Amino acid sequence: THLGLVEAEQCQVESYQSKPNQNALISQLKLKAQQLGGNGLVFDRCIQNSNTICHAHLRCQGLAVKVTR
């Protein structure tokens, strides 16, 4: 059962800060899927870019699912 889209993002505001971490974002996606009542995540993608606020920006998304047997 599909429960909905989940997204997580990180922004590196200052150059001395840590760059966005894909593994940490995927962990956030899994947590968000659980919060929606899911027990699984179908990972879609991560998109990296920069903008006027972030030196580096990473946004990941996936689909929260509930798998029943």
JSON list of C-alpha atoms in Angstrom, two decimals, residues 13-53:
[
{"chain": "A", "resi": 13, "resn": "VAL", "atom": "CA", "xyz": [24.61, 27.56, 4.77]},
{"chain": "A", "resi": 14, "resn": "GLU", "atom": "CA", "xyz": [28.21, 28.32, 5.68]},
{"chain": "A", "resi": 15, "resn": "SER", "atom": "CA", "xyz": [31.26, 26.93, 3.87]},
{"chain": "A", "resi": 16, "resn": "TYR", "atom": "CA", "xyz": [32.74, 25.61, 7.14]},
{"chain": "A", "resi": 17, "resn": "GLN", "atom": "CA", "xyz": [29.64, 23.50, 7.88]},
{"chain": "A", "resi": 18, "resn": "SER", "atom": "CA", "xyz": [29.34, 19.85, 6.91]},
{"chain": "A", "resi": 19, "resn": "LYS", "atom": "CA", "xyz": [28.07, 19.16, 3.42]},
{"chain": "A", "resi": 20, "resn": "PRO", "atom": "CA", "xyz": [24.68, 17.48, 3.10]},
{"chain": "A", "resi": 21, "resn": "ASN", "atom": "CA", "xyz": [24.81, 13.74, 3.76]},
{"chain": "A", "resi": 22, "resn": "GLN", "atom": "CA", "xyz": [22.76, 11.39, 1.58]},
{"chain": "A", "resi": 23, "resn": "ASN", "atom": "CA", "xyz": [22.81, 8.53, 4.11]},
{"chain": "A", "resi": 24, "resn": "ALA", "atom": "CA", "xyz": [21.45, 10.81, 6.84]},
{"chain": "A", "resi": 25, "resn": "LEU", "atom": "CA", "xyz": [18.69, 12.00, 4.53]},
{"chain": "A", "resi": 26, "resn": "ILE", "atom": "CA", "xyz": [17.69, 8.45, 3.61]},
{"chain": "A", "resi": 27, "resn": "SER", "atom": "CA", "xyz": [17.47, 7.67, 7.35]},
{"chain": "A", "resi": 28, "resn": "GLN", "atom": "CA", "xyz": [15.14, 10.67, 7.69]},
{"chain": "A", "resi": 29, "resn": "LEU", "atom": "CA", "xyz": [13.02, 9.33, 4.83]},
{"chain": "A", "resi": 30, "resn": "LYS", "atom": "CA", "xyz": [12.70, 5.97, 6.59]},
{"chain": "A", "resi": 31, "resn": "LEU", "atom": "CA", "xyz": [11.64, 7.70, 9.81]},
{"chain": "A", "resi": 32, "resn": "LYS", "atom": "CA", "xyz": [9.05, 9.78, 7.97]},
{"chain": "A", "resi": 33, "resn": "ALA", "atom": "CA", "xyz": [7.70, 6.62, 6.31]},
{"chain": "A", "resi": 34, "resn": "GLN", "atom": "CA", "xyz": [7.31, 5.02, 9.76]},
{"chain": "A", "resi": 35, "resn": "GLN", "atom": "CA", "xyz": [5.53, 8.13, 11.04]},
{"chain": "A", "resi": 36, "resn": "LEU", "atom": "CA", "xyz": [3.00, 7.70, 8.24]},
{"chain": "A", "resi": 37, "resn": "GLY", "atom": "CA", "xyz": [2.36, 4.14, 9.41]},
{"chain": "A", "resi": 38, "resn": "GLY", "atom": "CA", "xyz": [4.61, 2.52, 6.84]},
{"chain": "A", "resi": 39, "resn": "ASN", "atom": "CA", "xyz": [7.11, -0.28, 7.20]},
{"chain": "A", "resi": 40, "resn": "GLY", "atom": "CA", "xyz": [9.04, 0.37, 4.02]},
{"chain": "A", "resi": 41, "resn": "LEU", "atom": "CA", "xyz": [10.49, 2.99, 1.73]},
{"chain": "A", "resi": 42, "resn": "VAL", "atom": "CA", "xyz": [10.78, 2.96, -2.04]},
{"chain": "A", "resi": 43, "resn": "PHE", "atom": "CA", "xyz": [13.73, 5.28, -2.58]},
{"chain": "A", "resi": 44, "resn": "ASP", "atom": "CA", "xyz": [13.33, 7.57, -5.58]},
{"chain": "A", "resi": 45, "resn": "ARG", "atom": "CA", "xyz": [16.24, 9.99, -5.82]},
{"chain": "A", "resi": 46, "resn": "CYS", "atom": "CA", "xyz": [18.42, 12.68, -4.33]},
{"chain": "A", "resi": 47, "resn": "ILE", "atom": "CA", "xyz": [19.02, 15.96, -6.13]},
{"chain": "A", "resi": 48, "resn": "GLN", "atom": "CA", "xyz": [22.04, 18.10, -5.29]},
{"chain": "A", "resi": 49, "resn": "ASN", "atom": "CA", "xyz": [22.27, 21.78, -6.10]},
{"chain": "A", "resi": 50, "resn": "SER", "atom": "CA", "xyz": [23.18, 25.14, -4.66]},
{"chain": "A", "resi": 51, "resn": "ASN", "atom": "CA", "xyz": [21.26, 28.39, -4.40]},
{"chain": "A", "resi": 52, "resn": "THR", "atom": "CA", "xyz": [21.61, 31.88, -2.94]},
{"chain": "A", "resi": 53, "resn": "ILE", "atom": "CA", "xyz": [21.14, 30.55, 0.62]}
]
